[in-house]
Structures are given as C-alpha cells and as structure tokens.
PDB file of C-alpha atoms and ligand atoms in Angstrom:
ATOM      1  CA  MET A  18       0.000   0.000   0.000  1.00 72.00           C
ATOM      2  CA  LYS A  19       0.994   3.633  -0.657  1.00 73.00           C
ATOM      3  CA  ASN A  20       2.864   5.894   1.783  1.00 82.00           C
ATOM      4  CA  PHE A  21       3.592   3.156   4.283  1.00 94.00           C
ATOM      5  CA  GLU A  22       6.811   2.961   6.238  1.00 96.00           C
ATOM      6  CA  CYS A  23       7.212   0.504   9.100  1.00 97.00           C
ATOM      7  CA  THR A  24       8.377   2.456  12.165  1.00 95.00           C
ATOM      8  CA  VAL A  25      10.272  -0.588  13.421  1.00 95.00           C
ATOM      9  CA  CYS A  26      12.278  -1.763  10.358  1.00 95.00           C
ATOM     10  CA  HIS A  27      11.558   1.056   7.833  1.00 95.00           C
ATOM     11  CA  ASN A  28      10.415  -1.356   5.111  1.00 96.00           C
ATOM     12  CA  ARG A  29       7.852   0.286   2.814  1.00 97.00           C
ATOM     13  CA  GLU A  30       5.732  -2.691   1.834  1.00 97.00           C
ATOM     14  CA  GLY A  31       2.667  -3.349   3.915  1.00 97.00           C
ATOM     15  CA  LYS A  32      -0.664  -5.130   3.868  1.00 97.00           C
ATOM     16  CA  GLU A  33      -3.793  -3.473   5.254  1.00 97.00           C
ATOM     17  CA  LEU A  34      -5.467  -5.647   7.908  1.00 97.00           C
ATOM     18  CA  LEU A  35      -8.145  -3.289   9.204  1.00 97.00           C
ATOM     19  CA  LEU A  36      -9.643   0.059   8.203  1.00 96.00           C
ATOM     20  CA  ILE A  37     -11.246   2.195  10.929  1.00 95.00           C
ATOM     21  CA  ASN A  38     -13.351   5.099   9.687  1.00 94.00           C
ATOM     22  CA  LYS A  39     -14.215   7.056  12.785  1.00 93.00           C
ATOM     23  CA  PRO A  40     -12.078   8.729  15.458  1.00 94.00           C
ATOM     24  CA  ASP A  41     -11.880   6.936  18.826  1.00 92.00           C
ATOM     25  CA  ARG A  42     -12.757   8.580  22.171  1.00 88.00           C
ATOM     26  CA  PHE A  43      -9.213   9.881  22.657  1.00 87.00           C
ATOM     27  CA  GLU A  44      -9.176  11.544  19.248  1.00 90.00           C
ATOM     28  CA  VAL A  45     -12.663  12.966  19.826  1.00 90.00           C
ATOM     29  CA  SER A  46     -11.400  14.482  23.098  1.00 87.00           C
ATOM     30  CA  ILE A  47      -8.720  16.450  21.197  1.00 88.00           C
ATOM     31  CA  GLY A  48     -10.969  17.529  18.344  1.00 90.00           C
ATOM     32  CA  VAL A  49     -10.011  15.184  15.498  1.00 90.00           C
ATOM     33  CA  SER A  50     -12.650  15.517  12.783  1.00 91.00           C
ATOM     34  CA  ALA A  51     -14.805  12.535  11.811  1.00 93.00           C
ATOM     35  CA  ARG A  52     -15.189  13.785   8.241  1.00 93.00           C
ATOM     36  CA  GLY A  53     -13.301  11.545   5.811  1.00 93.00           C
ATOM     37  CA  TYR A  54     -11.467   9.935   8.747  1.00 94.00           C
ATOM     38  CA  GLU A  55      -9.455   6.815   7.850  1.00 95.00           C
ATOM     39  CA  ARG A  56      -7.029   4.969  10.125  1.00 95.00           C
ATOM     40  CA  ARG A  57      -5.379   1.709   9.107  1.00 96.00           C
ATOM     41  CA  TRP A  58      -3.703  -1.186  10.859  1.00 97.00           C
ATOM     42  CA  VAL A  59      -1.008  -2.289   8.382  1.00 98.00           C
ATOM     43  CA  GLU A  60       1.202  -5.355   8.621  1.00 98.00           C
ATOM     44  CA  CYS A  61       4.826  -4.809   7.611  1.00 98.00           C
ATOM     45  CA  LEU A  62       5.665  -7.443   5.020  1.00 97.00           C
ATOM     46  CA  GLU A  63       9.296  -7.504   6.206  1.00 96.00           C
ATOM     47  CA  CYS A  64       9.283  -7.735  10.028  1.00 96.00           C
ATOM     48  CA  GLY A  65       5.621  -8.598  10.632  1.00 97.00           C
ATOM     49  CA  THR A  66       4.941  -5.717  13.032  1.00 98.00           C
ATOM     50  CA  VAL A  67       1.434  -4.310  12.588  1.00 98.00           C
ATOM     51  CA  ASN A  68       1.618  -0.490  12.438  1.00 97.00           C
ATOM     52  CA  ASN A  69      -1.207   1.905  13.299  1.00 96.00           C
ATOM     53  CA  VAL A  70      -1.279   4.380  10.374  1.00 96.00           C
ATOM     54  CA  LEU A  71      -3.102   7.537  11.487  1.00 93.00           C
ATOM     55  CA  PRO A  72      -4.449  10.314   9.257  1.00 90.00           C
ATOM     56  CA  ASP A  73      -2.207  13.421   9.423  1.00 87.00           C
ATOM     57  CA  ASP A  74      -4.795  15.478  11.332  1.00 83.00           C
ATOM     58  CA  SER A  75      -4.868  12.930  14.128  1.00 86.00           C
ATOM     59  CA  LEU A  76      -1.160  12.098  14.093  1.00 84.00           C
ATOM     60  CA  ASN A  77      -0.178  15.728  14.690  1.00 81.00           C
ATOM     61  CA  ARG A  78      -2.426  16.021  17.732  1.00 83.00           C
ATOM     62  CA  ILE A  79      -2.085  12.603  19.288  1.00 85.00           C
ATOM     63  CA  ALA A  80       1.678  12.629  19.978  1.00 78.00           C
ATOM     64  CA  ALA A  81       1.285  14.654  23.187  1.00 73.00           C
ATOM     65  CA  LEU A  82      -1.574  12.465  24.315  1.00 73.00           C
ATOM     66  CA  ARG A  83       0.482   9.305  23.909  1.00 73.00           C
ATOM     67  CA  SER A  84       2.944  10.453  26.556  1.00 63.00           C
ATOM     68  CA  ALA A  85       0.149  11.460  28.957  1.00 57.00           C
ATOM     69  CA  TYR A  86      -1.972   8.378  28.532  1.00 54.00           C
ATOM     70  CA  TYR A  87      -3.374   8.298  32.040  1.00 50.00           C
ATOM     71  CA  GLU A  88      -4.574  11.879  31.809  1.00 48.00           C
ATOM     72  CA  VAL A  89      -7.365  10.719  29.570  1.00 47.00           C
ATOM     73  CA  ASP A  90      -7.652   7.094  30.526  1.00 57.00           C
ATOM     74  CA  PHE A  91      -8.316   7.866  34.167  1.00 55.00           C
ATOM     75  CA  GLN A  92     -10.649  10.735  33.359  1.00 53.00           C
ATOM     76  CA  GLY A  93     -13.406  10.828  35.943  1.00 52.00           C
ATOM     77  CA  SER A  94     -12.011   7.920  37.895  1.00 68.00           C
ATOM     78  CA  ASP A  95      -9.474   7.832  40.644  1.00 87.00           C
ATOM     79  CA  VAL A  96      -6.186   5.926  40.245  1.00 90.00           C
ATOM     80  CA  SER A  97      -6.348   4.751  43.867  1.00 91.00           C
ATOM     81  CA  GLN A  98      -9.884   3.413  43.414  1.00 91.00           C
ATOM     82  CA  LYS A  99      -8.803   1.496  40.335  1.00 91.00           C
ATOM     83  CA  TYR A 100      -5.825   0.109  42.266  1.00 93.00           C
ATOM     84  CA  GLU A 101      -8.030  -1.122  45.141  1.00 93.00           C
ATOM     85  CA  LEU A 102     -10.484  -2.659  42.714  1.00 91.00           C
ATOM     86  CA  VAL A 103      -7.872  -4.562  40.718  1.00 91.00           C
ATOM     87  CA  MET A 104      -5.911  -5.624  43.821  1.00 94.00           C
ATOM     88  CA  SER A 105      -9.081  -7.196  45.223  1.00 95.00           C
ATOM     89  CA  LEU A 106      -9.692  -9.389  42.159  1.00 94.00           C
ATOM     90  CA  PRO A 107      -9.287 -13.113  42.769  1.00 94.00           C
ATOM     91  CA  PRO A 108      -6.140 -14.444  41.064  1.00 91.00           C
ATOM     92  CA  ASP A 109      -8.027 -16.269  38.307  1.00 92.00           C
ATOM     93  CA  GLN A 110      -9.658 -12.974  37.237  1.00 93.00           C
ATOM     94  CA  SER A 111      -6.530 -10.838  37.376  1.00 92.00           C
ATOM     95  CA  ASP A 112      -4.174 -10.294  34.433  1.00 92.00           C
ATOM     96  CA  ASN A 113      -1.587  -9.116  36.938  1.00 93.00           C
ATOM     97  CA  ALA A 114      -1.732 -12.266  39.058  1.00 93.00           C
ATOM     98  CA  GLY A 115      -0.857 -14.393  36.009  1.00 93.00           C
ATOM     99  CA  ARG A 116       1.847 -11.927  35.015  1.00 96.00           C
ATOM    100  CA  VAL A 117       3.442 -11.914  38.472  1.00 97.00           C
ATOM    101  CA  ASN A 118       3.417 -15.717  38.714  1.00 96.00           C
ATOM    102  CA  ARG A 119       4.988 -15.956  35.262  1.00 97.00           C
ATOM    103  CA  VAL A 120       7.739 -13.469  36.097  1.00 98.00           C
ATOM    104  CA  ILE A 121       8.581 -14.945  39.506  1.00 98.00           C
ATOM    105  CA  SER A 122       8.705 -18.539  38.309  1.00 97.00           C
ATOM    106  CA  PHE A 123      10.907 -17.572  35.349  1.00 97.00           C
ATOM    107  CA  CYS A 124      13.310 -15.606  37.569  1.00 97.00           C
ATOM    108  CA  GLU A 125      13.515 -18.454  40.068  1.00 96.00           C
ATOM    109  CA  ARG A 126      14.659 -20.746  37.293  1.00 94.00           C
ATOM    110  CA  TRP A 127      16.967 -18.287  35.515  1.00 94.00           C
ATOM    111  CA  PHE A 128      18.755 -16.631  38.443  1.00 94.00           C
ATOM    112  CA  GLU A 129      20.563 -18.973  40.792  1.00 90.00           C
ATOM    113  CA  ASN A 130      21.395 -16.120  43.132  1.00 89.00           C
ATOM    114  CA  ARG A 131      18.610 -13.623  43.823  1.00 91.00           C
ATOM    115  CA  SER A 132      20.173 -11.683  46.675  1.00 92.00           C
ATOM    116  CA  ASN A 133      20.185  -7.893  46.080  1.00 94.00           C
ATOM    117  CA  PHE A 134      17.797  -8.511  43.201  1.00 97.00           C
ATOM    118  CA  LYS A 135      16.935  -5.217  41.498  1.00 98.00           C
ATOM    119  CA  VAL A 136      13.721  -4.728  39.528  1.00 98.00           C
ATOM    120  CA  MET A 137      12.506  -1.755  37.472  1.00 98.00           C
ATOM    121  CA  ASP A 138       8.961  -1.545  36.100  1.00 97.00           C
ATOM    122  CA  ILE A 139       8.729   1.098  33.358  1.00 96.00           C
ATOM    123  CA  GLY A 140       5.234   2.569  33.153  1.00 94.00           C
ATOM    124  CA  ALA A 141       4.132   1.339  36.563  1.00 95.00           C
ATOM    125  CA  GLY A 142       0.606   2.800  36.167  1.00 92.00           C
ATOM    126  CA  THR A 143      -1.688   1.831  39.019  1.00 93.00           C
ATOM    127  CA  GLY A 144       1.143  -0.194  40.607  1.00 96.00           C
ATOM    128  CA  VAL A 145      -0.800  -3.446  40.849  1.00 96.00           C
ATOM    129  CA  PHE A 146       1.938  -5.460  39.162  1.00 97.00           C
ATOM    130  CA  LEU A 147       4.748  -4.223  41.432  1.00 98.00           C
ATOM    131  CA  SER A 148       2.585  -4.451  44.557  1.00 97.00           C
ATOM    132  CA  ARG A 149       1.802  -8.086  43.899  1.00 97.00           C
ATOM    133  CA  LEU A 150       5.442  -8.751  43.001  1.00 98.00           C
ATOM    134  CA  VAL A 151       6.620  -7.184  46.277  1.00 98.00           C
ATOM    135  CA  ASP A 152       4.017  -9.165  48.270  1.00 96.00           C
ATOM    136  CA  GLN A 153       4.847 -12.501  46.638  1.00 96.00           C
ATOM    137  CA  THR A 154       8.600 -12.083  47.111  1.00 96.00           C
ATOM    138  CA  ASP A 155       8.172 -11.024  50.768  1.00 96.00           C
ATOM    139  CA  GLY A 156       9.680  -7.619  50.002  1.00 95.00           C
ATOM    140  CA  LYS A 157      13.089  -9.186  49.297  1.00 96.00           C
ATOM    141  CA  TRP A 158      13.389  -7.748  45.794  1.00 97.00           C
ATOM    142  CA  ASP A 159      14.386  -4.093  45.488  1.00 97.00           C
ATOM    143  CA  CYS A 160      11.706  -2.619  43.203  1.00 98.00           C
ATOM    144  CA  LEU A 161      11.501   0.718  41.388  1.00 98.00           C
ATOM    145  CA  GLY A 162       8.399   1.943  39.555  1.00 98.00           C
ATOM    146  CA  VAL A 163       8.862   4.563  36.817  1.00 96.00           C
ATOM    147  CA  GLU A 164       5.727   6.519  36.014  1.00 93.00           C
ATOM    148  CA  PRO A 165       5.362   9.757  34.018  1.00 90.00           C
ATOM    149  CA  ASP A 166       1.801  10.632  34.989  1.00 88.00           C
ATOM    150  CA  PRO A 167       1.895  12.872  38.103  1.00 89.00           C
ATOM    151  CA  ARG A 168      -1.398  11.609  39.543  1.00 89.00           C
ATOM    152  CA  ALA A 169      -0.423   7.970  39.106  1.00 92.00           C
ATOM    153  CA  ALA A 170       3.065   8.673  40.535  1.00 94.00           C
ATOM    154  CA  GLU A 171       1.558  10.375  43.580  1.00 94.00           C
ATOM    155  CA  HIS A 172      -0.685   7.354  44.151  1.00 95.00           C
ATOM    156  CA  LEU A 173       2.334   5.016  43.839  1.00 96.00           C
ATOM    157  CA  LYS A 174       4.241   7.015  46.459  1.00 97.00           C
ATOM    158  CA  ARG A 175       1.227   6.899  48.761  1.00 97.00           C
ATOM    159  CA  ILE A 176       0.922   3.095  48.685  1.00 97.00           C
ATOM    160  CA  ASP A 177       4.584   3.035  49.762  1.00 97.00           C
ATOM    161  CA  LYS A 178       5.443  -0.506  48.679  1.00 97.00           C
ATOM    162  CA  PHE A 179       8.388   0.258  46.383  1.00 98.00           C
ATOM    163  CA  ARG A 180      10.562   3.150  45.228  1.00 98.00           C
ATOM    164  CA  VAL A 181       8.995   5.524  42.679  1.00 98.00           C
ATOM    165  CA  HIS A 182      10.587   7.672  39.982  1.00 97.00           C
ATOM    166  CA  GLU A 183       8.143  10.273  38.720  1.00 95.00           C
ATOM    167  CA  GLY A 184       8.918  11.056  35.094  1.00 92.00           C
ATOM    168  CA  LEU A 185       9.482   9.459  31.736  1.00 90.00           C
ATOM    169  CA  TYR A 186      12.054   6.700  31.601  1.00 93.00           C
ATOM    170  CA  SER A 187      15.019   8.235  29.807  1.00 89.00           C
ATOM    171  CA  GLY A 188      17.791   5.699  30.283  1.00 91.00           C
ATOM    172  CA  GLY A 189      21.271   6.847  31.272  1.00 91.00           C
ATOM    173  CA  ALA A 190      23.200   6.702  34.529  1.00 92.00           C
ATOM    174  CA  ASP A 191      20.146   7.096  36.779  1.00 90.00           C
ATOM    175  CA  PHE A 192      18.810   3.735  35.665  1.00 96.00           C
ATOM    176  CA  VAL A 193      21.524   1.068  35.716  1.00 97.00           C
ATOM    177  CA  GLY A 194      22.272  -2.338  37.187  1.00 97.00           C
ATOM    178  CA  PHE A 195      18.821  -3.931  37.108  1.00 98.00           C
ATOM    179  CA  ASN A 196      18.431  -7.714  37.120  1.00 98.00           C
ATOM    180  CA  LEU A 197      14.902  -7.476  35.765  1.00 98.00           C
ATOM    181  CA  VAL A 198      13.268  -4.710  33.744  1.00 98.00           C
ATOM    182  CA  THR A 199       9.569  -5.101  33.009  1.00 98.00           C
ATOM    183  CA  LEU A 200       7.529  -3.363  30.301  1.00 97.00           C
ATOM    184  CA  ASN A 201       3.891  -4.295  30.660  1.00 95.00           C
ATOM    185  CA  LYS A 202       1.762  -2.879  27.842  1.00 93.00           C
ATOM    186  CA  VAL A 203       4.147   0.032  27.395  1.00 93.00           C
ATOM    187  CA  LEU A 204       6.026  -0.670  24.177  1.00 94.00           C
ATOM    188  CA  GLU A 205       2.922  -0.283  21.991  1.00 94.00           C
ATOM    189  CA  HIS A 206       2.765   3.379  23.082  1.00 91.00           C
ATOM    190  CA  ILE A 207       6.221   4.081  21.685  1.00 91.00           C
ATOM    191  CA  GLU A 208       6.419   4.991  18.025  1.00 90.00           C
ATOM    192  CA  HIS A 209      10.080   4.032  17.619  1.00 92.00           C
ATOM    193  CA  PRO A 210      10.581   1.084  19.977  1.00 95.00           C
ATOM    194  CA  GLU A 211      14.059   0.068  18.832  1.00 95.00           C
ATOM    195  CA  PRO A 212      16.079   3.043  20.188  1.00 95.00           C
ATOM    196  CA  PHE A 213      13.960   2.946  23.353  1.00 95.00           C
ATOM    197  CA  LEU A 214      14.767  -0.729  23.896  1.00 96.00           C
ATOM    198  CA  ARG A 215      18.472  -0.077  23.314  1.00 96.00           C
ATOM    199  CA  ASP A 216      18.363   2.284  26.321  1.00 96.00           C
ATOM    200  CA  VAL A 217      16.535  -0.358  28.337  1.00 97.00           C
ATOM    201  CA  VAL A 218      19.258  -2.910  27.558  1.00 97.00           C
ATOM    202  CA  GLU A 219      21.808  -0.429  28.982  1.00 97.00           C
ATOM    203  CA  SER A 220      19.800  -0.366  32.218  1.00 98.00           C
ATOM    204  CA  LEU A 221      20.369  -4.086  32.790  1.00 97.00           C
ATOM    205  CA  ASP A 222      23.046  -5.561  35.008  1.00 95.00           C
ATOM    206  CA  SER A 223      25.566  -6.431  32.294  1.00 88.00           C
ATOM    207  CA  GLU A 224      26.188  -9.935  33.609  1.00 90.00           C
ATOM    208  CA  ASN A 225      22.867 -10.851  35.100  1.00 94.00           C
ATOM    209  CA  GLY A 226      19.883  -9.011  33.681  1.00 96.00           C
ATOM    210  CA  ILE A 227      16.752  -9.901  31.747  1.00 97.00           C
ATOM    211  CA  ILE A 228      13.811  -8.054  30.232  1.00 98.00           C
ATOM    212  CA  TYR A 229      10.166  -9.042  30.460  1.00 98.00           C
ATOM    213  CA  ILE A 230       7.902  -7.480  27.840  1.00 98.00           C
ATOM    214  CA  GLU A 231       4.166  -7.708  27.228  1.00 97.00           C
ATOM    215  CA  VAL A 232       2.520  -6.281  24.121  1.00 97.00           C
ATOM    216  CA  PRO A 233      -0.914  -6.585  22.513  1.00 97.00           C
ATOM    217  CA  ASP A 234      -1.301  -9.465  20.069  1.00 98.00           C
ATOM    218  CA  THR A 235      -1.902  -8.969  16.338  1.00 97.00           C
ATOM    219  CA  MET A 236      -4.714 -11.510  16.682  1.00 97.00           C
ATOM    220  CA  THR A 237      -6.720  -8.770  18.438  1.00 97.00           C
ATOM    221  CA  ILE A 238      -7.696  -7.620  14.925  1.00 96.00           C
ATOM    222  CA  ASP A 239      -9.366 -10.940  14.093  1.00 95.00           C
ATOM    223  CA  LEU A 240     -10.711 -11.911  17.479  1.00 95.00           C
ATOM    224  CA  ARG A 241     -11.845  -8.662  19.122  1.00 92.00           C
ATOM    225  CA  PRO A 242     -14.305  -5.964  17.950  1.00 91.00           C
ATOM    226  CA  PRO A 243     -12.847  -3.038  15.913  1.00 88.00           C
ATOM    227  CA  ASN A 244     -13.695  -0.572  18.707  1.00 89.00           C
ATOM    228  CA  ASP A 245     -11.557  -2.523  21.205  1.00 91.00           C
ATOM    229  CA  ASN A 246      -9.374  -0.145  23.223  1.00 90.00           C
ATOM    230  CA  ILE A 247      -6.245  -1.959  22.009  1.00 92.00           C
ATOM    231  CA  LEU A 248      -7.063  -0.992  18.416  1.00 95.00           C
ATOM    232  CA  GLY A 249      -7.389   2.716  19.298  1.00 93.00           C
ATOM    233  CA  ALA A 250      -5.292   5.645  18.107  1.00 93.00           C
ATOM    234  CA  LEU A 251      -2.983   5.750  21.147  1.00 91.00           C
ATOM    235  CA  HIS A 252      -1.342   2.448  20.304  1.00 93.00           C
ATOM    236  CA  CYS A 253       1.408   2.397  17.695  1.00 95.00           C
ATOM    237  CA  HIS A 254       1.872  -1.319  17.098  1.00 97.00           C
ATOM    238  CA  LEU A 255       0.573  -4.844  17.496  1.00 98.00           C
ATOM    239  CA  TYR A 256       2.949  -7.796  17.625  1.00 98.00           C
ATOM    240  CA  ASP A 257       3.052 -11.547  17.242  1.00 98.00           C
ATOM    241  CA  PRO A 258       5.758 -13.872  18.597  1.00 98.00           C
ATOM    242  CA  ARG A 259       7.811 -13.496  15.411  1.00 97.00           C
ATOM    243  CA  SER A 260       7.714  -9.697  15.178  1.00 98.00           C
ATOM    244  CA  LEU A 261       8.393  -9.238  18.899  1.00 98.00           C
ATOM    245  CA  SER A 262      11.337 -11.642  18.594  1.00 97.00           C
ATOM    246  CA  ASN A 263      12.609  -9.694  15.566  1.00 96.00           C
ATOM    247  CA  LEU A 264      12.471  -6.425  17.453  1.00 97.00           C
ATOM    248  CA  LEU A 265      14.273  -7.821  20.489  1.00 97.00           C
ATOM    249  CA  HIS A 266      16.897  -9.386  18.250  1.00 96.00           C
ATOM    250  CA  MET A 267      17.494  -5.990  16.556  1.00 95.00           C
ATOM    251  CA  THR A 268      18.388  -4.516  19.946  1.00 96.00           C
ATOM    252  CA  GLY A 269      21.020  -7.140  20.799  1.00 94.00           C
ATOM    253  CA  LEU A 270      18.795  -9.370  22.887  1.00 96.00           C
ATOM    254  CA  SER A 271      18.297 -13.125  22.649  1.00 96.00           C
ATOM    255  CA  ILE A 272      14.877 -14.583  23.284  1.00 97.00           C
ATOM    256  CA  LEU A 273      14.669 -16.869  26.308  1.00 97.00           C
ATOM    257  CA  SER A 274      10.936 -17.456  26.015  1.00 97.00           C
ATOM    258  CA  VAL A 275       8.124 -16.058  23.874  1.00 98.00           C
ATOM    259  CA  ALA A 276       4.454 -16.993  23.926  1.00 98.00           C
ATOM    260  CA  ARG A 277       0.868 -15.866  23.482  1.00 98.00           C
ATOM    261  CA  VAL A 278      -1.665 -15.730  26.279  1.00 96.00           C
ATOM    262  CA  ALA A 279      -5.362 -14.842  26.550  1.00 95.00           C
ATOM    263  CA  ASP A 280      -5.608 -12.743  29.714  1.00 95.00           C
ATOM    264  CA  PRO A 281      -8.587 -13.122  32.101  1.00 94.00           C
ATOM    265  CA  SER A 282      -9.684  -9.586  31.063  1.00 91.00           C
ATOM    266  CA  GLY A 283     -10.041 -10.806  27.463  1.00 92.00           C
ATOM    267  CA  LYS A 284      -6.875  -9.086  26.257  1.00 94.00           C
ATOM    268  CA  LEU A 285      -4.760 -11.055  23.821  1.00 96.00           C
ATOM    269  CA  THR A 286      -1.132 -10.693  24.749  1.00 97.00           C
ATOM    270  CA  VAL A 287       2.301 -11.677  23.478  1.00 98.00           C
ATOM    271  CA  TYR A 288       5.038 -11.829  26.098  1.00 98.00           C
ATOM    272  CA  ALA A 289       8.759 -12.458  26.001  1.00 98.00           C
ATOM    273  CA  PHE A 290      11.696 -12.881  28.319  1.00 98.00           C
ATOM    274  CA  ALA A 291      15.014 -11.866  26.768  1.00 98.00           C
ATOM    275  CA  ALA A 292      18.613 -11.225  27.793  1.00 97.00           C
ATOM    276  CA  PRO A 293      21.591  -9.509  26.146  1.00 95.00           C
ATOM    277  CA  THR A 294      23.197 -12.070  23.834  1.00 91.00           C
ATOM    278  CA  GLN A 295      26.698 -11.324  25.178  1.00 87.00           C
ATOM    279  CA  ALA A 296      25.601 -12.009  28.751  1.00 85.00           C
ATOM    280  CA  ILE A 297      24.069 -15.360  27.827  1.00 86.00           C
ATOM    281  CA  MET A 298      27.360 -16.382  26.195  1.00 84.00           C
ATOM    282  CA  ARG A 299      29.141 -15.785  29.504  1.00 82.00           C
ATOM    283  CA  LYS A 300      26.487 -17.367  31.727  1.00 80.00           C
ATOM    284  CA  GLU A 301      27.545 -20.498  33.522  1.00 77.00           C
ATOM    285  CA  PHE A 302      24.941 -23.203  33.493  1.00 75.00           C
ATOM    286  CA  PRO A 303      25.142 -25.988  36.029  1.00 71.00           C
ATOM    287  CA  HIS A 304      25.974 -29.352  34.458  1.00 73.00           C
ATOM    288  CA  GLU A 305      25.856 -32.929  35.659  1.00 68.00           C
TER     289      GLU A 305
HETATM  290 ZN1   ZN B 420       8.773  -3.741   9.685  1.00 88.39          ZN
END
C-alpha cells in the first residue's frame, strides 16, 4: 500500500489488515474531525509488526496524548480506586496475578542467586503489578516503579510498597544495574521502539539481567471488535511472537521465552523474556 513505512524496520511494503473510519474517544477528546477519517492497521511485510497508520490530522495532535496516557484514561475515575479494585480481584480474574506468577517462576529458574535482586517496572501505572510482586517475594526484591503521569506517581508514592521515579524513563546513569526490567503494555505506546529498547538494555546488570515485555497481540484484529481499546489511536503497534522476537533481536537481545496468552480480562497478549546475547554467552549453566 501507498505511503507506508514501518516504524520498526523502515520497510515500505505493507498489507492493510483493518480500516477504521471514525475517530476513537481519545481523538474525539482532542478535536479530530470525523469527516473523511481513515485509520489503518497495516502489517509490515518484512518484520511482521502491525503499524497503526493515522491520518495526518490525528497524528499531529495525538503525539502529546500518547505520553500522557493516564490523563485521559483515568478521566473521571481515581487511580487509587482502580488500584483497590484490581488488587481485590481473585487471582483467576486478574491479568496481573498471572503476570506476576509468570515473572517470579521464570526468575527463580533463571537466576541462581537472587540476593540484592533489582527490579525496574517502566510505566508502573496503578502499581498493581509491582505491589503483587513485592508481596509474593516477601519484600526481598528491590523494586523501582517509573511513572510519568503525576497523579499515578503520587498514588504510587502513597501506597509506599516500592521506590517511585516520577517522570518518563530516559535511560542513562540514573537507571543502571537492574536484574529485571519489566515493560507491561508500554512498548505499543512508543512509536520508535528500537532506540527505546536499546536504552533499556543499557539499564540491565551487564552480567545478570533480563527483560520481560508484554505487548498486545496482532490476533486482536481478528478476534476482538474493531472498537476494542487496544485498536485505538494511542497504540502504535501490534505484535506476534515473530515480530516481537525480531524487534528484540534488533536490539542485541536473545529470546529466552516467547508466547501468546489470553488474559482473564479478554486481552490477547504476546510476552517475552530476553537477555543480552553477550551475557548469555558468559552465563555459567550448572551441568551434571
Ligand atoms: Zn517492519
């Protein structure tokens, strides 16, 4: 299709998977016109990433909104109320419970020594993930939540379960030496994920660090209604196991595990654990 460029691999050949012809609630809130509106989800024929191709009118306005996601998403509702509600869900109804179990059991297998274990969650949001992680590891892991939205960050400081950095994650010397960095439903908000992930790799402990990433699944297009929140204007990409693996590989990471999961909330998710290739080469595995 014309005028397509994949924002992950810059290939220009794409296949349209879905056409949406009216602005979503976020676009309506910033005055994007419904007249002649066309937004497309386009699969890159090279790397397989599905790109959200916005009309120019919307693209120009939505950039600011993407970095202040919670401003609109929590409109009229209180972050703390949402936190209490989600924390009270029974484990079989909670996306976060499954996520926390997955992360802990993987880390227990991968890291022989988990003393002074440092965790950073980028885009901590309501803090449910880190709270459950802290609870289930008896507070033994040193956890940092990074959250740009001031209201969400204030809420995170108030619950006082882990350290909080209020602001956008920017990489660099303030964020180094982590054994585990988690990105739960964050990467799809970032238009150019490769340079971002390169910074994240620099935040890992160079000998003993892994990344856990969750992104929305391409299959959302086939299996969920077109007005699903995941298919809205704020999200830049959808992934499948191959395209997520490609992206991680581009940033110098090796895949340790990649899979699809249908979350209790109905979300279709692809997740991966990955580590810097050089670190894996030096890792000593126990042998018989
Ligand atoms: Zn591509």
